[in-house]
Short mmCIF file of C-alpha atoms and ligand atoms in Angstrom, two decimals:
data_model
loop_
_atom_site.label_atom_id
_atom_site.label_comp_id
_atom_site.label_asym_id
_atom_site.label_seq_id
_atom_site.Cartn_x
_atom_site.Cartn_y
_atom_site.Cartn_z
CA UNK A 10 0.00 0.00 0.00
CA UNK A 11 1.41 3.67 -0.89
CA UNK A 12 1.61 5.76 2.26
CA UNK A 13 -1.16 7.91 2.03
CA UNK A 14 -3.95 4.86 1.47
CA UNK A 15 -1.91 3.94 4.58
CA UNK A 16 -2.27 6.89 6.55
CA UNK A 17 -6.15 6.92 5.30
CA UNK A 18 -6.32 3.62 6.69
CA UNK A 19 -5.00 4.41 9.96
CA UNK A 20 -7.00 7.81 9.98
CA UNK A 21 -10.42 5.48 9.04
CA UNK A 22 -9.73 3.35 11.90
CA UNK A 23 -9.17 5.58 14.46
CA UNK A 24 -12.16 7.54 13.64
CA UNK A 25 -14.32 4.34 13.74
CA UNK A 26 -13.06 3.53 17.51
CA UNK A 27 -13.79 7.47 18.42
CA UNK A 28 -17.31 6.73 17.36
CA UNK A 29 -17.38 3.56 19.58
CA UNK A 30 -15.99 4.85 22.85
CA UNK A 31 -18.02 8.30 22.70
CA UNK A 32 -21.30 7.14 22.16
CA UNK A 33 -23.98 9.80 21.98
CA UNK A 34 -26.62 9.73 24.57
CA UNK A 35 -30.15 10.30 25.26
CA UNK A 36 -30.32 11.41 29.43
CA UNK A 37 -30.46 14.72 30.73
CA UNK A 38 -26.61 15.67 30.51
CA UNK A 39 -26.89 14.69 26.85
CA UNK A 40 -25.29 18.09 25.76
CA UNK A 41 -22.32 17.57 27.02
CA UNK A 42 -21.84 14.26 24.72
CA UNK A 43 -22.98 16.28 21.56
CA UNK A 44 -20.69 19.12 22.07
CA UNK A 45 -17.17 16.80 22.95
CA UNK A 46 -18.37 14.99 19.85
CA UNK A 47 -18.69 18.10 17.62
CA UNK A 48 -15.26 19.07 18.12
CA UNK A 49 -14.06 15.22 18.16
CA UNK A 50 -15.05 14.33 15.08
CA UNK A 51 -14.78 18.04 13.32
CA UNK A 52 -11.86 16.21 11.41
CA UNK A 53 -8.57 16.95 13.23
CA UNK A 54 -5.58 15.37 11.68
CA UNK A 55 -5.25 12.32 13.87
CA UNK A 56 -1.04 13.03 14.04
CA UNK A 57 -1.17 12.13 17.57
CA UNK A 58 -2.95 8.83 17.23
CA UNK A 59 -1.65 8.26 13.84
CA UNK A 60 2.20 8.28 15.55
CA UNK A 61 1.25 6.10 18.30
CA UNK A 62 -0.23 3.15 16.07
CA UNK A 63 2.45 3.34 13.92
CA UNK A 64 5.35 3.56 16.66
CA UNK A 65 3.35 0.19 18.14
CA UNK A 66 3.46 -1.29 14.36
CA UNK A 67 6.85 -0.79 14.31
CA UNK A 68 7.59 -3.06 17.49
CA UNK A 69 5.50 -5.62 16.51
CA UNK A 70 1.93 -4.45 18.28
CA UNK A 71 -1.49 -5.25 16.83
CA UNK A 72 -3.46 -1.82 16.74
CA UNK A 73 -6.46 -2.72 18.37
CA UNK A 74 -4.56 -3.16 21.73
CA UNK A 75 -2.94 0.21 21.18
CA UNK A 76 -6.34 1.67 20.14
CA UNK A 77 -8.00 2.90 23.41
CA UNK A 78 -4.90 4.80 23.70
CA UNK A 79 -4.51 6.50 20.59
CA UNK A 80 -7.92 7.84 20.90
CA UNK A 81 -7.26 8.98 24.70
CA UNK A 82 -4.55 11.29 23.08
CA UNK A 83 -6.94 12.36 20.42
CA UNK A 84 -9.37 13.21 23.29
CA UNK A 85 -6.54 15.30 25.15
CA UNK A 86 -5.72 17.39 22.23
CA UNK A 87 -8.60 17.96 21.14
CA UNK A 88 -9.68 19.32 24.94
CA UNK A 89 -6.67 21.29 24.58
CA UNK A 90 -7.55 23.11 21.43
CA UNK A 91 -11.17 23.47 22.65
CA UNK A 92 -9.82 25.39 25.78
CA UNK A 93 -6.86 27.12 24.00
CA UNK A 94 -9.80 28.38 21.65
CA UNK A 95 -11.97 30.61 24.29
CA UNK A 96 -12.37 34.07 24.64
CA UNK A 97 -10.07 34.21 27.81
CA UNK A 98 -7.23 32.32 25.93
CA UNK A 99 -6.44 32.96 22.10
CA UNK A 100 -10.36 33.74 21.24
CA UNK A 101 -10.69 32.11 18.24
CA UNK A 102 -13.95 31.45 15.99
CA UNK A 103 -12.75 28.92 13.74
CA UNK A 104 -11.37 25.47 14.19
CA UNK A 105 -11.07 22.26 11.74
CA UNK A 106 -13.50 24.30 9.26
CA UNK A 107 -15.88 24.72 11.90
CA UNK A 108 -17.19 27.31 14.61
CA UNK A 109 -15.27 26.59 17.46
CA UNK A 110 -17.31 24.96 20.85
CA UNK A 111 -17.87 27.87 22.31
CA UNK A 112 -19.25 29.45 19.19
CA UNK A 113 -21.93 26.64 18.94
CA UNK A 114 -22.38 25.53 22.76
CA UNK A 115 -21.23 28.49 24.45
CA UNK A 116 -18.22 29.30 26.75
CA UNK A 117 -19.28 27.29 29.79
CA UNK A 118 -20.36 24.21 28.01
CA UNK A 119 -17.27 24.63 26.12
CA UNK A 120 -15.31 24.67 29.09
CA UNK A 121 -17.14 21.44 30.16
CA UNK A 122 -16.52 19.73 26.83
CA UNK A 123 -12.80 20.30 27.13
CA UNK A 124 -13.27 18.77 30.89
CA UNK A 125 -15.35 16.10 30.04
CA UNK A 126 -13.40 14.82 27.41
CA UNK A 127 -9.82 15.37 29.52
CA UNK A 128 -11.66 13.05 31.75
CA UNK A 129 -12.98 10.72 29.15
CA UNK A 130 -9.70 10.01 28.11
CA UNK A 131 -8.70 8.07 31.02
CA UNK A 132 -11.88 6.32 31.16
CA UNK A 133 -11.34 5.40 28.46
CA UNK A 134 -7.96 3.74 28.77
CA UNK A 135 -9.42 2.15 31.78
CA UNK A 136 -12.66 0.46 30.39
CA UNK A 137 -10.87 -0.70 26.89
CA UNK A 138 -7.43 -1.35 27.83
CA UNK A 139 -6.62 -4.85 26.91
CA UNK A 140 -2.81 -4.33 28.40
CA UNK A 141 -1.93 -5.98 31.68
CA UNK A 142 -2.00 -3.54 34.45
CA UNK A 143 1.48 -2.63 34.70
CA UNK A 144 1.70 -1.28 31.01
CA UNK A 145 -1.95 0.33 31.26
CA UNK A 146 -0.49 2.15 34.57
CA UNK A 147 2.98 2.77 32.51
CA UNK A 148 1.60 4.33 29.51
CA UNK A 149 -0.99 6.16 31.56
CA UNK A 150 2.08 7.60 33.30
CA UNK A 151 3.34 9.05 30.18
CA UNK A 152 0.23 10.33 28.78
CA UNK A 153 -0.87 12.33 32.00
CA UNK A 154 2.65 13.81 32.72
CA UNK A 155 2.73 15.20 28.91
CA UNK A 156 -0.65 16.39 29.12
CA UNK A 157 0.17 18.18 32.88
CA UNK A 158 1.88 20.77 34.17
CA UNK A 159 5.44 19.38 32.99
CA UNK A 160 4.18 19.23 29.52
CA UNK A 161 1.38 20.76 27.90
CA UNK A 162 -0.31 22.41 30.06
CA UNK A 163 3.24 23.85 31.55
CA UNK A 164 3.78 25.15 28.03
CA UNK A 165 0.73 26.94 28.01
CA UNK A 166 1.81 28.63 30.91
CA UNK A 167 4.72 29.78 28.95
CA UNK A 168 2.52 31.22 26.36
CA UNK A 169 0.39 33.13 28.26
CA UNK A 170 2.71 35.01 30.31
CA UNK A 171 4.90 35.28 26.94
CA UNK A 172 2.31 36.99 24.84
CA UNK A 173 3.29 40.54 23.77
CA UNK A 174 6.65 40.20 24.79
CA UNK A 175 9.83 39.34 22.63
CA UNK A 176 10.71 36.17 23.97
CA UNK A 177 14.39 34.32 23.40
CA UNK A 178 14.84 31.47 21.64
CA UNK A 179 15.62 29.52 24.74
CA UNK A 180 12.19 30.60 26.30
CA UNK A 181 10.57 29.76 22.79
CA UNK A 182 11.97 25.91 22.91
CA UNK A 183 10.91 25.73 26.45
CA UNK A 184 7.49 26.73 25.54
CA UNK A 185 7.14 24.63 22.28
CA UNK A 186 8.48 21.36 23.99
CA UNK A 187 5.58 21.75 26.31
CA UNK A 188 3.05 22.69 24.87
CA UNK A 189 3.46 20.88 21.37
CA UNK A 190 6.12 18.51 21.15
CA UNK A 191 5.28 16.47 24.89
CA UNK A 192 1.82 15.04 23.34
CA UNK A 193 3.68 14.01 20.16
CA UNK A 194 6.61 12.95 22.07
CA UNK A 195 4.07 10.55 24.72
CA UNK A 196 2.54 9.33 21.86
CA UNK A 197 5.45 7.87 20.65
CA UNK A 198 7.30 6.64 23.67
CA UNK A 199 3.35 5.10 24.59
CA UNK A 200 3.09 3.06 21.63
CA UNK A 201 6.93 1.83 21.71
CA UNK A 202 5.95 1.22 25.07
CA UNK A 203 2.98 -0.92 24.17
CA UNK A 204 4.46 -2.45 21.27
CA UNK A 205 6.67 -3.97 23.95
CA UNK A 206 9.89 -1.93 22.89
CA UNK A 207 12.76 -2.00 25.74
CA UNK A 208 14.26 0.90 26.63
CA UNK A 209 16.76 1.78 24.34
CA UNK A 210 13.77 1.74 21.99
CA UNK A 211 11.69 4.32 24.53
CA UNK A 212 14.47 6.50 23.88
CA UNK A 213 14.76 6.38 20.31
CA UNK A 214 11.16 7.12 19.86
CA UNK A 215 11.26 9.68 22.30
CA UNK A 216 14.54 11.69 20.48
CA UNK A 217 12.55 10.76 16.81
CA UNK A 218 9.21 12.53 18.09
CA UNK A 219 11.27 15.41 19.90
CA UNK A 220 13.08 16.36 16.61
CA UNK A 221 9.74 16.07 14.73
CA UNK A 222 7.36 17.48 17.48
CA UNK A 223 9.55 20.96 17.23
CA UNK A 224 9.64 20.62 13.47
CA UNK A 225 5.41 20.73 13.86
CA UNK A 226 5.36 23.66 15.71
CA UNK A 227 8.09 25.46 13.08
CA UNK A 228 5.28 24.43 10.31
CA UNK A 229 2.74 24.96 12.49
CA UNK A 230 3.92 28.93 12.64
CA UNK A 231 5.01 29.15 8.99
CA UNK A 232 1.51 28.57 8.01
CA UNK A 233 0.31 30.71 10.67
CA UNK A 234 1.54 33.48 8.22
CA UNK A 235 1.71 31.68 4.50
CA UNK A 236 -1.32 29.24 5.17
CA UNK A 237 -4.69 29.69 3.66
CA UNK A 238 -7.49 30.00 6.07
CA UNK A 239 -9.76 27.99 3.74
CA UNK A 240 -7.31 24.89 3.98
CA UNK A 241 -6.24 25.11 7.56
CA UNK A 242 -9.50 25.32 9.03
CA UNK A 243 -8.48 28.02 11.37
CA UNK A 244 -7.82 31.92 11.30
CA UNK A 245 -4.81 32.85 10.36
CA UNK A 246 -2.40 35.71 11.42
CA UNK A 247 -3.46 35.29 14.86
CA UNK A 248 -0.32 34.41 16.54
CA UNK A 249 0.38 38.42 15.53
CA UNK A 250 -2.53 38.98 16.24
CA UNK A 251 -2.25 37.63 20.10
CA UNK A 252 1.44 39.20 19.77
CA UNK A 253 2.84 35.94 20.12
CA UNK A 254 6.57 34.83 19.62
CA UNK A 255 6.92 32.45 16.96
CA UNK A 256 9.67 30.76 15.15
CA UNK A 257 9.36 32.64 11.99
CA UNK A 258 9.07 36.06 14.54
CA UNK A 259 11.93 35.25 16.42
CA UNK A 260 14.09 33.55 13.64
CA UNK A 261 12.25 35.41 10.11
CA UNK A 262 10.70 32.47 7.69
CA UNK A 263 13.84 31.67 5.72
CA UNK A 264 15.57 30.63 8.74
CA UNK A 265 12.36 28.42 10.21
CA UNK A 266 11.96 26.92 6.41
CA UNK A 267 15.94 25.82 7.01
CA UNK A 268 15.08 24.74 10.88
CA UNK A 269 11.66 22.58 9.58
CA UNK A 270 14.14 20.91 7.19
CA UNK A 271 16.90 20.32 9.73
CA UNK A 272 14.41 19.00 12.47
CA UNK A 273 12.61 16.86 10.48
CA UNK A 274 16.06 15.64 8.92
CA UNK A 275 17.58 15.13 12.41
CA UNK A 276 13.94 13.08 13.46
CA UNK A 277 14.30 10.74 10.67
CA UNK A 278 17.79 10.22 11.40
CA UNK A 279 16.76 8.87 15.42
CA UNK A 280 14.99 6.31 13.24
CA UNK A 281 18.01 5.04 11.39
CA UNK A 282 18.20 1.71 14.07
CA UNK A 283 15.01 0.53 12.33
CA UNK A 284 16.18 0.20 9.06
CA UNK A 285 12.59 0.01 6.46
CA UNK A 286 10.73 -1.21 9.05
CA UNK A 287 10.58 2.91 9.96
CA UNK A 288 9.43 3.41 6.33
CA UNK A 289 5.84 4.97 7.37
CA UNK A 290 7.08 6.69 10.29
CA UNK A 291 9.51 8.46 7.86
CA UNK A 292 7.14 8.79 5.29
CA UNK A 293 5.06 10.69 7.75
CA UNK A 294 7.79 13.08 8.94
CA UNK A 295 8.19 14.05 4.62
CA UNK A 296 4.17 14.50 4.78
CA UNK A 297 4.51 17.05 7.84
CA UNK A 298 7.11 18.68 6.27
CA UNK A 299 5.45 19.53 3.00
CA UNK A 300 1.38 19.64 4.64
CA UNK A 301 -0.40 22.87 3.94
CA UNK A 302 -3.05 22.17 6.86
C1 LIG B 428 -5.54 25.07 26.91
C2 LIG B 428 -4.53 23.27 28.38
C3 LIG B 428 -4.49 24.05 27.16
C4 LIG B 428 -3.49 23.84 26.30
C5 LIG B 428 -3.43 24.46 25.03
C6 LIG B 428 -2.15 22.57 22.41
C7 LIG B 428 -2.45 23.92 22.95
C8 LIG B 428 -2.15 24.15 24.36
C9 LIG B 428 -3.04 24.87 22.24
C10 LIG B 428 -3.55 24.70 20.88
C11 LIG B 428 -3.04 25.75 19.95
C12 LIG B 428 -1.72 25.43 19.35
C13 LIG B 428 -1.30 26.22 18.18
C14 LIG B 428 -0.98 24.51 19.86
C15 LIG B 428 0.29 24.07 19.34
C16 LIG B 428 0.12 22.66 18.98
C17 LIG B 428 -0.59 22.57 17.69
C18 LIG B 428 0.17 22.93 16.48
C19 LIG B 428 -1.85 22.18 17.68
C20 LIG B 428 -2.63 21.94 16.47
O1 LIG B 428 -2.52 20.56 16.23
P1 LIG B 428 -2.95 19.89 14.86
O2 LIG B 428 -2.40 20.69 13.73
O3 LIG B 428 -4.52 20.08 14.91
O4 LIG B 428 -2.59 18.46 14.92
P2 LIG B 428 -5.66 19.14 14.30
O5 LIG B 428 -6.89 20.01 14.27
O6 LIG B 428 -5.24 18.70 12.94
O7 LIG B 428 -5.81 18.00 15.24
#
């Protein structure tokens, strides 16, 4: 199979097990369940989950064990952008094509979307995990410390207090290995973890998704200012907007088109152990690269 009918494939599947965990519901807090869906299934990219079922492939896992998992992370981010999108944070209107939660369900049940499906996550994990105990608890462990205050959350920290001020480009590493690169990197080091990898192979994925979690953000902020609105799914200009330092602010776009190419060169090259068996995994990092969503 050609990689994209691959990543399809993967992308099909993990939207099918979305729908199966988050059911919708007919009882009286049936709201909630519409409005975590909405944004759920507003059609994200599914990196996240994407990276973890192929980092498990890789070791030798079968993707339905890794599956509960995947989605949790899919449920985190998407919590994440739910919350980053409200009026008291970056106040945006659009998301994935869409009206952001808030613009549909309003700011409280927005609030309570991002909550419920932060929560959801876990219960997920808990009622589908098919792991022993040990490795549910294990990869749990990596998924909640990305998602916390020493990674995601920690990084939006960062942000905030950052905005309108001229950060460094130590201070703008910091920030982007929190707040984007520790989901990408957990998702990794969760399914090399499930995929029974020791831990010279924890480590490898780790350094592979660090390289290529930094090389998201640095596209992430190029097409902040060269992306079209209509593709992205999202407003554009707004990290200027926000007056928020970005790679191409702090380092001008030539010099973040040269980093993008040197991080995603240095990702695939923590994959070199794996020979083709990291064919997709390097495929993807090329897709990233060049994406224009
Ligand atoms: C509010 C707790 C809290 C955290 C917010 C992740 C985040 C921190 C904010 C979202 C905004 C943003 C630009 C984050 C950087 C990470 C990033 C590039 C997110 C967008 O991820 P994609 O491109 O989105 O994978 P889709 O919609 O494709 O899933």
């Amino acid at each position: 199979m050609e990689f994209l009918e691959q990543l399809e494939a993967k992308i099909l599947e993990v939207n099918k097990a979305l729908r199966k965990y988050l059911e919708e519901k007919d009882n009286p807090q049936a709201t909630i369940y519409k409005a975590m869906d909405y944004s759920l299934q507003a059609g994200g990219k599914r990196i996240r989950p994407v990276l973890m079922l192929a980092c498990a492939e890789m070791m030798g896992a079968e993707q339905e064990k890794v599956m509960p998992f995947a989605c949790a992370m899919e449920m985190i981010h998407t919590y994440s952008l739910i919350h980053d999108d409200l009026p008291c944070m970056d106040d945006d209107d659009l998301r994935r094509g869409k009206p952001t939660n808030h613009k549909v369900y309003g700011e409280a049940m927005a609030v309570l979307a991002g909550d419920g499906l932060l929560n959801f996550a876990y219960e997920t994990i808990l009622k589908y995990s098919q792991m022993s105990p040990n490795m549910t608890l294990a990869a749990m462990a990596i998924i909640a410390e990305s998602a916390g205050v020493e990674g995601m959350i920690g990084g939006q920290v960062i942000d905030l207090e950052s905005e309108g001020k001229a950060v460094d480009a130590i201070t703008l590493m910091t920030m982007h290995l929190h707040k984007t690169a520790a989901l990408i990197m957990a998702s990794a080091k969760v399914g090399a973890l499930l995929g029974g990898g020791g831990r010279d192979d924890l480590n490898a994925m780790e350094e592979f998704a660090r390289y290529l979690g930094i090389a998201f953000q640095i596209k992430d902020d190029i097409l902040d200012v060269s992306g079209s609105e209509e593709v992205l799914g999202k407003s554009i200009g707004s990290d200027k907007e926000n007056e928020k330092s970005t790679f191409v602010s702090v380092y001008g776009l030539e010099q973040s088109e040269k980093m993008l190419t040197d991080y995603t060169q240095k990702a695939i090259e923590a994959l070199s152990r794996y020979g083709t068996k990291a064919e997709f995994l390097i495929n993807l990092s090329n897709f990233l690269l060049d994406r224009d969503r």
